Amino acid sequence: MKARVMFCVTSMVLGAAVLSGCTDDEKLAADAELARSQASKAAFDAKVSAAARAKANEAGDVPVLMYHRVVEKPSVPDDRTVEQFRAELERLATEGYVPVTAAEYVTGRINIPAGRHPVVLTLDDSSPSQLTLTANGEPDPKSAAGILREVASRHPGFRPVATYYVIRDLFQLHGGSEQRQALAWLANNGFEVGNHTKDHLDLSGKSQDEVTKQIAAGHSLITGLGAPAPITLALPYGNTPSKQQWAAKGSTGATSYSYSGVFRAGYTPAPSPFAARFDPLAIPRVRAGDNRGDCARFCSQGWLDHLKQNPADRYTSDGAPDTIAVPQFKAEEVNAKFRTKVLTYKPV
């Protein structure tokens, strides 16, 4: 019967006169099969057209920005003023970026509108300037969380999410109840809590046992306060252990950890998680900074300038999370394991 239906479908394409050899049931089945085929082709063509209109490139680079303290009077180069932090978020919003968490990025769950670009906002060391909850349980308006929510309120579609890489000095909260409240607020509001080790020690040159104990202690700190188990790790000072895999997976005592992404403190945007060159054990981050001196080349403002001037280099979404859209000439840049999801288009 199936072969007969396929014959009838083929015959219908060739001409109605040939259908005289088909039964009524076969004609109905052939009509349905042809309609499904036409609908599938129309849906595919629509996706290709949408990707082309968006100039999608889901094998492009993603800025993973690294922040520390957000304070009125910076005392070290890694600090940003409230005004600088707000201005950078405003720039990201107006240039079409949409924040995603580090976990969403490394697992490829980048579900953002067509034509928009993912950005990962990371905040290291759990400073109180990043999150201080007021008496009503909301973030201080001058904290990083408060500023992010304020900017998002004025830019629909700019998600107020970020990844907080915490250490034992949790926002300088010394009571377990307050620490739980802070981590619960982050988790309940779409933020990710990631591991930055417990004591923020440089892991380079340390033994496997020392590395594992530090990472496991940070992992236990987070889960012991009721927060979800971390999915990503940021290495203190950006320094990799003697063997990269020690950072990603380990076990000591009753604690085991297994991370989907390990972040360093590099000087370039990160590859798309779908790109062949993506290495989940060595993901670079860009330090926040103005486009002056060495920072003009290596810090956030300089790289945002570069991506604005070279839009073909950055990740641009096609708006369809079930496909990986790229221009035809970039198809080979996608990791082979994702090739069945690749959607290519011819740039106009």
mmCIF file of C-alpha atoms in Angstrom:
data_model
loop_
_atom_site.group_PDB
_atom_site.id
_atom_site.type_symbol
_atom_site.label_atom_id
_atom_site.label_comp_id
_atom_site.label_asym_id
_atom_site.label_seq_id
_atom_site.Cartn_x
_atom_site.Cartn_y
_atom_site.Cartn_z
ATOM 1 C CA MET A 1 0.000 0.000 0.000
ATOM 2 C CA LYS A 2 2.822 2.404 0.977
ATOM 3 C CA ALA A 3 4.540 1.805 -2.357
ATOM 4 C CA ARG A 4 1.255 2.416 -4.161
ATOM 5 C CA VAL A 5 0.724 5.694 -2.280
ATOM 6 C CA MET A 6 4.249 6.831 -3.119
ATOM 7 C CA PHE A 7 3.587 5.918 -6.746
ATOM 8 C CA CYS A 8 0.405 7.959 -6.689
ATOM 9 C CA VAL A 9 2.187 10.935 -5.100
ATOM 10 C CA THR A 10 4.793 10.771 -7.837
ATOM 11 C CA SER A 11 2.052 10.476 -10.406
ATOM 12 C CA MET A 12 0.267 13.522 -9.021
ATOM 13 C CA VAL A 13 3.379 15.585 -9.508
ATOM 14 C CA LEU A 14 3.614 14.367 -13.089
ATOM 15 C CA GLY A 15 -0.046 14.966 -13.918
ATOM 16 C CA ALA A 16 -3.578 14.271 -12.738
ATOM 17 C CA ALA A 17 -4.316 12.058 -15.749
ATOM 18 C CA VAL A 18 -1.982 9.348 -14.431
ATOM 19 C CA LEU A 19 -4.092 9.052 -11.245
ATOM 20 C CA SER A 20 -6.645 6.930 -13.086
ATOM 21 C CA GLY A 21 -4.775 3.841 -11.887
ATOM 22 C CA CYS A 22 -5.194 4.751 -8.209
ATOM 23 C CA THR A 23 -8.090 3.876 -5.924
ATOM 24 C CA ASP A 24 -10.003 6.599 -4.083
ATOM 25 C CA ASP A 25 -8.309 5.669 -0.769
ATOM 26 C CA GLU A 26 -4.910 5.763 -2.438
ATOM 27 C CA LYS A 27 -5.713 9.160 -3.943
ATOM 28 C CA LEU A 28 -6.693 10.521 -0.506
ATOM 29 C CA ALA A 29 -3.521 9.102 1.050
ATOM 30 C CA ALA A 30 -1.463 10.514 -1.808
ATOM 31 C CA ASP A 31 -3.083 13.933 -1.346
ATOM 32 C CA ALA A 32 -2.249 13.858 2.365
ATOM 33 C CA GLU A 33 1.346 12.777 1.731
ATOM 34 C CA LEU A 34 1.823 15.519 -0.851
ATOM 35 C CA ALA A 35 0.350 18.124 1.516
ATOM 36 C CA ARG A 36 2.723 17.027 4.277
ATOM 37 C CA SER A 37 5.671 17.204 1.905
ATOM 38 C CA GLN A 38 4.695 20.656 0.697
ATOM 39 C CA ALA A 39 4.145 21.909 4.261
ATOM 40 C CA SER A 40 7.525 20.534 5.343
ATOM 41 C CA LYS A 41 9.275 22.226 2.429
ATOM 42 C CA ALA A 42 7.450 25.499 3.109
ATOM 43 C CA ALA A 43 8.473 25.378 6.788
ATOM 44 C CA PHE A 44 12.076 24.652 5.837
ATOM 45 C CA ASP A 45 12.126 27.452 3.271
ATOM 46 C CA ALA A 46 10.670 29.828 5.881
ATOM 47 C CA LYS A 47 13.472 28.952 8.318
ATOM 48 C CA VAL A 48 16.101 29.520 5.641
ATOM 49 C CA SER A 49 14.534 32.881 4.750
ATOM 50 C CA ALA A 50 14.355 33.895 8.418
ATOM 51 C CA ALA A 51 18.009 32.968 8.952
ATOM 52 C CA ALA A 52 19.025 34.987 5.903
ATOM 53 C CA ARG A 53 17.027 38.033 7.031
ATOM 54 C CA ALA A 54 18.619 37.833 10.492
ATOM 55 C CA LYS A 55 22.092 37.323 8.969
ATOM 56 C CA ALA A 56 22.372 34.470 11.445
ATOM 57 C CA ASN A 57 25.744 33.056 12.418
ATOM 58 C CA GLU A 58 25.416 30.618 15.270
ATOM 59 C CA ALA A 59 29.033 29.567 14.935
ATOM 60 C CA GLY A 60 30.186 33.105 15.793
ATOM 61 C CA ASP A 61 31.899 34.494 18.883
ATOM 62 C CA VAL A 62 30.184 35.200 22.198
ATOM 63 C CA PRO A 63 31.522 37.846 24.608
ATOM 64 C CA VAL A 64 31.843 36.369 28.098
ATOM 65 C CA LEU A 65 32.420 39.455 30.252
ATOM 66 C CA MET A 66 34.153 39.275 33.623
ATOM 67 C CA TYR A 67 33.265 41.727 36.391
ATOM 68 C CA HIS A 68 34.396 42.051 39.975
ATOM 69 C CA ARG A 69 33.362 44.880 42.293
ATOM 70 C CA VAL A 70 30.924 47.605 41.217
ATOM 71 C CA VAL A 71 31.685 50.549 43.500
ATOM 72 C CA GLU A 72 31.533 54.342 43.632
ATOM 73 C CA LYS A 73 35.318 54.730 43.928
ATOM 74 C CA PRO A 74 37.331 51.927 42.309
ATOM 75 C CA SER A 75 40.622 51.119 44.001
ATOM 76 C CA VAL A 76 41.950 48.444 41.613
ATOM 77 C CA PRO A 77 41.781 48.087 37.817
ATOM 78 C CA ASP A 78 39.226 45.265 37.985
ATOM 79 C CA ASP A 79 36.676 47.477 39.760
ATOM 80 C CA ARG A 80 33.991 49.302 37.791
ATOM 81 C CA THR A 81 32.016 52.305 38.894
ATOM 82 C CA VAL A 82 28.236 52.158 39.064
ATOM 83 C CA GLU A 83 28.104 54.494 36.056
ATOM 84 C CA GLN A 84 30.574 52.401 34.034
ATOM 85 C CA PHE A 85 28.693 49.187 34.742
ATOM 86 C CA ARG A 86 25.343 50.745 33.854
ATOM 87 C CA ALA A 87 26.761 52.296 30.663
ATOM 88 C CA GLU A 88 28.168 48.950 29.501
ATOM 89 C CA LEU A 89 24.846 47.220 30.090
ATOM 90 C CA GLU A 90 23.071 50.020 28.210
ATOM 91 C CA ARG A 91 25.455 49.552 25.317
ATOM 92 C CA LEU A 92 24.866 45.809 25.237
ATOM 93 C CA ALA A 93 21.100 46.341 25.241
ATOM 94 C CA THR A 94 21.105 48.922 22.456
ATOM 95 C CA GLU A 95 23.473 46.828 20.296
ATOM 96 C CA GLY A 96 21.163 43.825 20.350
ATOM 97 C CA TYR A 97 22.791 41.618 22.987
ATOM 98 C CA VAL A 98 20.722 39.349 25.231
ATOM 99 C CA PRO A 99 22.263 37.995 28.456
ATOM 100 C CA VAL A 100 22.364 34.223 28.920
ATOM 101 C CA THR A 101 23.885 32.378 31.848
ATOM 102 C CA ALA A 102 27.191 30.561 31.601
ATOM 103 C CA ALA A 103 25.301 27.269 31.961
ATOM 104 C CA GLU A 104 22.928 28.152 29.113
ATOM 105 C CA TYR A 105 25.892 29.095 26.945
ATOM 106 C CA VAL A 106 27.998 25.958 27.514
ATOM 107 C CA THR A 107 25.025 23.626 27.038
ATOM 108 C CA GLY A 108 23.879 25.407 23.873
ATOM 109 C CA ARG A 109 20.521 26.516 25.332
ATOM 110 C CA ILE A 110 20.744 29.918 23.655
ATOM 111 C CA ASN A 111 17.089 30.666 23.016
ATOM 112 C CA ILE A 112 17.056 34.314 21.967
ATOM 113 C CA PRO A 113 15.201 36.220 19.204
ATOM 114 C CA ALA A 114 16.370 36.290 15.610
ATOM 115 C CA GLY A 115 19.024 38.878 14.905
ATOM 116 C CA ARG A 116 20.096 39.150 18.547
ATOM 117 C CA HIS A 117 23.448 38.202 20.076
ATOM 118 C CA PRO A 118 24.135 36.299 23.321
ATOM 119 C CA VAL A 119 26.384 37.780 25.996
ATOM 120 C CA VAL A 120 27.436 36.095 29.238
ATOM 121 C CA LEU A 121 27.782 38.375 32.263
ATOM 122 C CA THR A 122 29.953 36.844 34.998
ATOM 123 C CA LEU A 123 30.688 38.316 38.423
ATOM 124 C CA ASP A 124 33.563 36.896 40.457
ATOM 125 C CA ASP A 125 34.290 36.661 44.196
ATOM 126 C CA SER A 126 30.775 37.352 45.614
ATOM 127 C CA SER A 127 31.386 40.945 46.680
ATOM 128 C CA PRO A 128 28.515 42.717 48.498
ATOM 129 C CA SER A 129 28.657 45.303 45.698
ATOM 130 C CA GLN A 130 27.328 42.577 43.396
ATOM 131 C CA LEU A 131 24.353 41.622 45.573
ATOM 132 C CA THR A 132 23.071 43.222 48.761
ATOM 133 C CA LEU A 133 19.458 42.574 49.638
ATOM 134 C CA THR A 134 17.505 45.371 51.292
ATOM 135 C CA ALA A 135 14.987 44.948 54.107
ATOM 136 C CA ASN A 136 12.228 44.150 51.601
ATOM 137 C CA GLY A 137 14.254 41.322 50.059
ATOM 138 C CA GLU A 138 15.114 43.181 46.852
ATOM 139 C CA PRO A 139 18.642 44.034 45.614
ATOM 140 C CA ASP A 140 20.160 47.371 46.494
ATOM 141 C CA PRO A 141 19.639 49.626 43.428
ATOM 142 C CA LYS A 142 23.399 50.356 43.345
ATOM 143 C CA SER A 143 24.410 46.700 43.440
ATOM 144 C CA ALA A 144 25.234 44.883 40.199
ATOM 145 C CA ALA A 145 21.984 42.913 40.431
ATOM 146 C CA GLY A 146 19.970 46.076 41.032
ATOM 147 C CA ILE A 147 21.580 47.919 38.118
ATOM 148 C CA LEU A 148 21.082 44.958 35.780
ATOM 149 C CA ARG A 149 17.385 44.771 36.640
ATOM 150 C CA GLU A 150 17.004 48.533 36.204
ATOM 151 C CA VAL A 151 18.554 48.470 32.721
ATOM 152 C CA ALA A 152 16.464 45.451 31.752
ATOM 153 C CA SER A 153 13.291 47.231 32.830
ATOM 154 C CA ARG A 154 13.992 49.923 30.221
ATOM 155 C CA HIS A 155 14.989 47.501 27.453
ATOM 156 C CA PRO A 156 12.376 44.791 26.807
ATOM 157 C CA GLY A 157 14.042 41.545 25.791
ATOM 158 C CA PHE A 158 17.274 42.316 27.668
ATOM 159 C CA ARG A 159 17.193 39.469 30.190
ATOM 160 C CA PRO A 160 18.306 40.431 33.728
ATOM 161 C CA VAL A 161 20.426 37.313 34.273
ATOM 162 C CA ALA A 162 24.085 36.713 35.059
ATOM 163 C CA THR A 163 26.368 34.090 36.566
ATOM 164 C CA TYR A 164 27.752 34.690 40.057
ATOM 165 C CA TYR A 165 30.996 32.834 40.786
ATOM 166 C CA VAL A 166 31.043 32.670 44.557
ATOM 167 C CA ILE A 167 33.675 31.928 47.191
ATOM 168 C CA ARG A 168 33.444 31.426 50.964
ATOM 169 C CA ASP A 169 33.116 35.154 51.717
ATOM 170 C CA LEU A 170 29.567 35.100 50.377
ATOM 171 C CA PHE A 171 28.695 38.774 49.920
ATOM 172 C CA GLN A 172 30.251 39.293 53.393
ATOM 173 C CA LEU A 173 27.245 37.615 54.948
ATOM 174 C CA HIS A 174 28.349 35.626 57.965
ATOM 175 C CA GLY A 175 25.102 33.988 58.992
ATOM 176 C CA GLY A 176 23.914 30.837 57.231
ATOM 177 C CA SER A 177 20.368 32.174 57.049
ATOM 178 C CA GLU A 178 21.414 35.346 55.189
ATOM 179 C CA GLN A 179 23.698 33.383 52.879
ATOM 180 C CA ARG A 180 20.849 31.008 52.044
ATOM 181 C CA GLN A 181 18.567 33.960 51.369
ATOM 182 C CA ALA A 182 21.090 35.524 48.971
ATOM 183 C CA LEU A 183 21.666 32.320 46.982
ATOM 184 C CA ALA A 184 17.927 31.583 46.953
ATOM 185 C CA TRP A 185 17.230 35.054 45.566
ATOM 186 C CA LEU A 186 19.703 34.474 42.736
ATOM 187 C CA ALA A 187 18.300 31.045 41.880
ATOM 188 C CA ASN A 188 14.689 32.234 42.071
ATOM 189 C CA ASN A 189 15.358 35.160 39.748
ATOM 190 C CA GLY A 190 17.038 33.310 36.895
ATOM 191 C CA PHE A 191 20.657 33.896 37.924
ATOM 192 C CA GLU A 192 23.220 31.112 37.939
ATOM 193 C CA VAL A 193 25.407 30.375 40.960
ATOM 194 C CA GLY A 194 28.734 28.964 39.773
ATOM 195 C CA ASN A 195 31.765 27.619 41.618
ATOM 196 C CA HIS A 196 34.896 29.754 42.011
ATOM 197 C CA THR A 197 36.442 27.359 44.598
ATOM 198 C CA LYS A 198 36.089 27.930 48.329
ATOM 199 C CA ASP A 199 39.279 29.854 49.111
ATOM 200 C CA HIS A 200 40.154 31.418 45.725
ATOM 201 C CA LEU A 201 43.599 29.826 45.618
ATOM 202 C CA ASP A 202 45.719 29.727 42.467
ATOM 203 C CA LEU A 203 45.321 26.130 41.253
ATOM 204 C CA SER A 204 48.297 26.149 38.887
ATOM 205 C CA GLY A 205 51.082 23.911 40.162
ATOM 206 C CA LYS A 206 48.875 22.339 42.810
ATOM 207 C CA SER A 207 48.555 18.569 43.155
ATOM 208 C CA GLN A 208 45.442 16.799 41.941
ATOM 209 C CA ASP A 209 44.375 16.271 45.544
ATOM 210 C CA GLU A 210 44.735 19.975 46.386
ATOM 211 C CA VAL A 211 42.855 21.022 43.250
ATOM 212 C CA THR A 212 40.039 18.565 43.868
ATOM 213 C CA LYS A 213 39.662 19.566 47.523
ATOM 214 C CA GLN A 214 39.393 23.278 46.698
ATOM 215 C CA ILE A 215 36.827 22.783 43.946
ATOM 216 C CA ALA A 216 34.837 20.236 45.944
ATOM 217 C CA ALA A 217 34.800 22.566 48.960
ATOM 218 C CA GLY A 218 33.366 25.349 46.811
ATOM 219 C CA HIS A 219 30.810 22.936 45.390
ATOM 220 C CA SER A 220 29.750 21.842 48.883
ATOM 221 C CA LEU A 221 29.549 25.453 50.057
ATOM 222 C CA ILE A 222 26.928 26.166 47.384
ATOM 223 C CA THR A 223 24.864 22.997 47.679
ATOM 224 C CA GLY A 224 25.089 23.052 51.474
ATOM 225 C CA LEU A 225 23.244 26.373 51.437
ATOM 226 C CA GLY A 226 20.403 24.932 49.405
ATOM 227 C CA ALA A 227 21.393 26.261 45.977
ATOM 228 C CA PRO A 228 21.345 24.011 42.877
ATOM 229 C CA ALA A 229 24.553 22.103 42.165
ATOM 230 C CA PRO A 230 26.858 24.264 40.032
ATOM 231 C CA ILE A 231 27.104 23.491 36.320
ATOM 232 C CA THR A 232 30.128 25.712 35.603
ATOM 233 C CA LEU A 233 33.408 26.642 37.284
ATOM 234 C CA ALA A 234 35.514 29.808 36.978
ATOM 235 C CA LEU A 235 39.181 29.240 37.769
ATOM 236 C CA PRO A 236 40.710 31.648 40.334
ATOM 237 C CA TYR A 237 43.020 34.108 38.554
ATOM 238 C CA GLY A 238 42.098 32.251 35.360
ATOM 239 C CA ASN A 239 44.912 29.759 35.962
ATOM 240 C CA THR A 240 44.478 26.156 34.818
ATOM 241 C CA PRO A 241 45.611 23.171 36.932
ATOM 242 C CA SER A 242 48.378 20.951 35.610
ATOM 243 C CA LYS A 243 45.711 18.814 33.946
ATOM 244 C CA GLN A 244 42.582 20.530 32.649
ATOM 245 C CA GLN A 245 40.306 17.613 33.455
ATOM 246 C CA TRP A 246 40.980 17.990 37.197
ATOM 247 C CA ALA A 247 38.943 21.204 37.085
ATOM 248 C CA ALA A 248 36.028 19.628 35.246
ATOM 249 C CA LYS A 249 35.548 16.434 37.182
ATOM 250 C CA GLY A 250 36.592 15.106 40.565
ATOM 251 C CA SER A 251 35.583 13.564 43.839
ATOM 252 C CA THR A 252 36.739 13.759 47.429
ATOM 253 C CA GLY A 253 34.991 12.429 50.481
ATOM 254 C CA ALA A 254 31.239 12.636 49.983
ATOM 255 C CA THR A 255 31.457 15.361 47.331
ATOM 256 C CA SER A 256 31.689 14.833 43.589
ATOM 257 C CA TYR A 257 31.588 17.465 40.866
ATOM 258 C CA SER A 258 31.250 17.360 37.100
ATOM 259 C CA TYR A 259 31.120 20.650 35.170
ATOM 260 C CA SER A 260 29.897 21.321 31.655
ATOM 261 C CA GLY A 261 32.152 24.364 31.317
ATOM 262 C CA VAL A 262 35.353 25.696 32.885
ATOM 263 C CA PHE A 263 36.091 29.410 32.458
ATOM 264 C CA ARG A 264 39.462 31.118 32.420
ATOM 265 C CA ALA A 265 40.409 34.805 32.401
ATOM 266 C CA GLY A 266 41.441 35.243 28.802
ATOM 267 C CA TYR A 267 41.534 38.188 26.432
ATOM 268 C CA THR A 268 39.182 37.210 23.630
ATOM 269 C CA PRO A 269 35.492 36.492 23.130
ATOM 270 C CA ALA A 270 34.571 32.825 23.437
ATOM 271 C CA PRO A 271 33.693 30.524 20.529
ATOM 272 C CA SER A 272 30.116 29.468 19.997
ATOM 273 C CA PRO A 273 29.350 26.240 21.876
ATOM 274 C CA PHE A 274 28.516 24.785 18.448
ATOM 275 C CA ALA A 275 31.862 25.737 16.891
ATOM 276 C CA ALA A 276 34.493 23.123 16.129
ATOM 277 C CA ARG A 277 37.049 25.177 18.083
ATOM 278 C CA PHE A 278 34.959 25.331 21.278
ATOM 279 C CA ASP A 279 36.824 23.815 24.251
ATOM 280 C CA PRO A 280 34.561 23.463 27.307
ATOM 281 C CA LEU A 281 37.612 23.063 29.572
ATOM 282 C CA ALA A 282 39.241 26.365 28.596
ATOM 283 C CA ILE A 283 36.636 29.030 27.872
ATOM 284 C CA PRO A 284 38.085 32.552 27.678
ATOM 285 C CA ARG A 285 36.517 35.573 29.331
ATOM 286 C CA VAL A 286 37.053 39.259 28.615
ATOM 287 C CA ARG A 287 37.882 41.603 31.476
ATOM 288 C CA ALA A 288 35.570 44.591 31.788
ATOM 289 C CA GLY A 289 37.367 47.802 30.889
ATOM 290 C CA ASP A 290 37.466 50.921 28.740
ATOM 291 C CA ASN A 291 39.078 51.168 25.312
ATOM 292 C CA ARG A 292 42.247 52.883 26.518
ATOM 293 C CA GLY A 293 45.851 51.659 26.592
ATOM 294 C CA ASP A 294 46.207 47.863 26.580
ATOM 295 C CA CYS A 295 42.506 47.634 27.420
ATOM 296 C CA ALA A 296 41.652 49.073 24.007
ATOM 297 C CA ARG A 297 42.678 45.726 22.562
ATOM 298 C CA PHE A 298 41.946 43.225 25.329
ATOM 299 C CA CYS A 299 39.033 44.531 27.445
ATOM 300 C CA SER A 300 35.273 44.620 27.029
ATOM 301 C CA GLN A 301 34.818 47.988 25.326
ATOM 302 C CA GLY A 302 37.538 47.247 22.786
ATOM 303 C CA TRP A 303 36.086 43.852 21.926
ATOM 304 C CA LEU A 304 32.549 45.208 21.708
ATOM 305 C CA ASP A 305 33.893 47.829 19.295
ATOM 306 C CA HIS A 306 35.518 45.061 17.227
ATOM 307 C CA LEU A 307 32.355 42.941 17.077
ATOM 308 C CA LYS A 308 30.287 45.971 16.109
ATOM 309 C CA GLN A 309 32.688 46.764 13.282
ATOM 310 C CA ASN A 310 32.921 43.098 12.243
ATOM 311 C CA PRO A 311 29.377 41.754 12.729
ATOM 312 C CA ALA A 312 30.107 38.594 10.718
ATOM 313 C CA ASP A 313 32.432 37.480 13.540
ATOM 314 C CA ARG A 314 29.812 37.430 16.306
ATOM 315 C CA TYR A 315 27.107 34.965 17.177
ATOM 316 C CA THR A 316 23.785 36.068 15.709
ATOM 317 C CA SER A 317 20.676 34.009 16.386
ATOM 318 C CA ASP A 318 18.168 32.784 13.810
ATOM 319 C CA GLY A 319 15.485 32.662 16.522
ATOM 320 C CA ALA A 320 14.962 28.891 16.132
ATOM 321 C CA PRO A 321 16.518 26.885 18.987
ATOM 322 C CA ASP A 322 16.205 23.592 17.081
ATOM 323 C CA THR A 323 18.614 24.652 14.306
ATOM 324 C CA ILE A 324 22.153 25.991 14.061
ATOM 325 C CA ALA A 325 22.033 28.580 11.299
ATOM 326 C CA VAL A 326 25.154 29.749 9.498
ATOM 327 C CA PRO A 327 26.003 31.218 6.094
ATOM 328 C CA GLN A 328 26.864 28.492 3.595
ATOM 329 C CA PHE A 329 30.568 29.325 3.610
ATOM 330 C CA LYS A 330 30.737 28.866 7.414
ATOM 331 C CA ALA A 331 29.166 25.400 7.560
ATOM 332 C CA GLU A 332 32.551 23.738 8.116
ATOM 333 C CA GLU A 333 33.084 25.841 11.259
ATOM 334 C CA VAL A 334 30.344 23.910 13.072
ATOM 335 C CA ASN A 335 31.376 20.941 15.214
ATOM 336 C CA ALA A 336 30.702 17.723 13.309
ATOM 337 C CA LYS A 337 28.497 16.368 16.105
ATOM 338 C CA PHE A 338 25.965 19.141 15.386
ATOM 339 C CA ARG A 339 25.935 18.810 11.593
ATOM 340 C CA THR A 340 22.430 17.280 11.499
ATOM 341 C CA LYS A 341 21.056 20.487 13.026
ATOM 342 C CA VAL A 342 22.876 22.863 10.690
ATOM 343 C CA LEU A 343 20.767 25.178 8.544
ATOM 344 C CA THR A 344 22.674 27.036 5.854
ATOM 345 C CA TYR A 345 21.655 29.965 3.704
ATOM 346 C CA LYS A 346 23.198 31.958 0.907
ATOM 347 C CA PRO A 347 24.027 35.494 2.134
ATOM 348 C CA VAL A 348 22.426 38.245 0.112
#
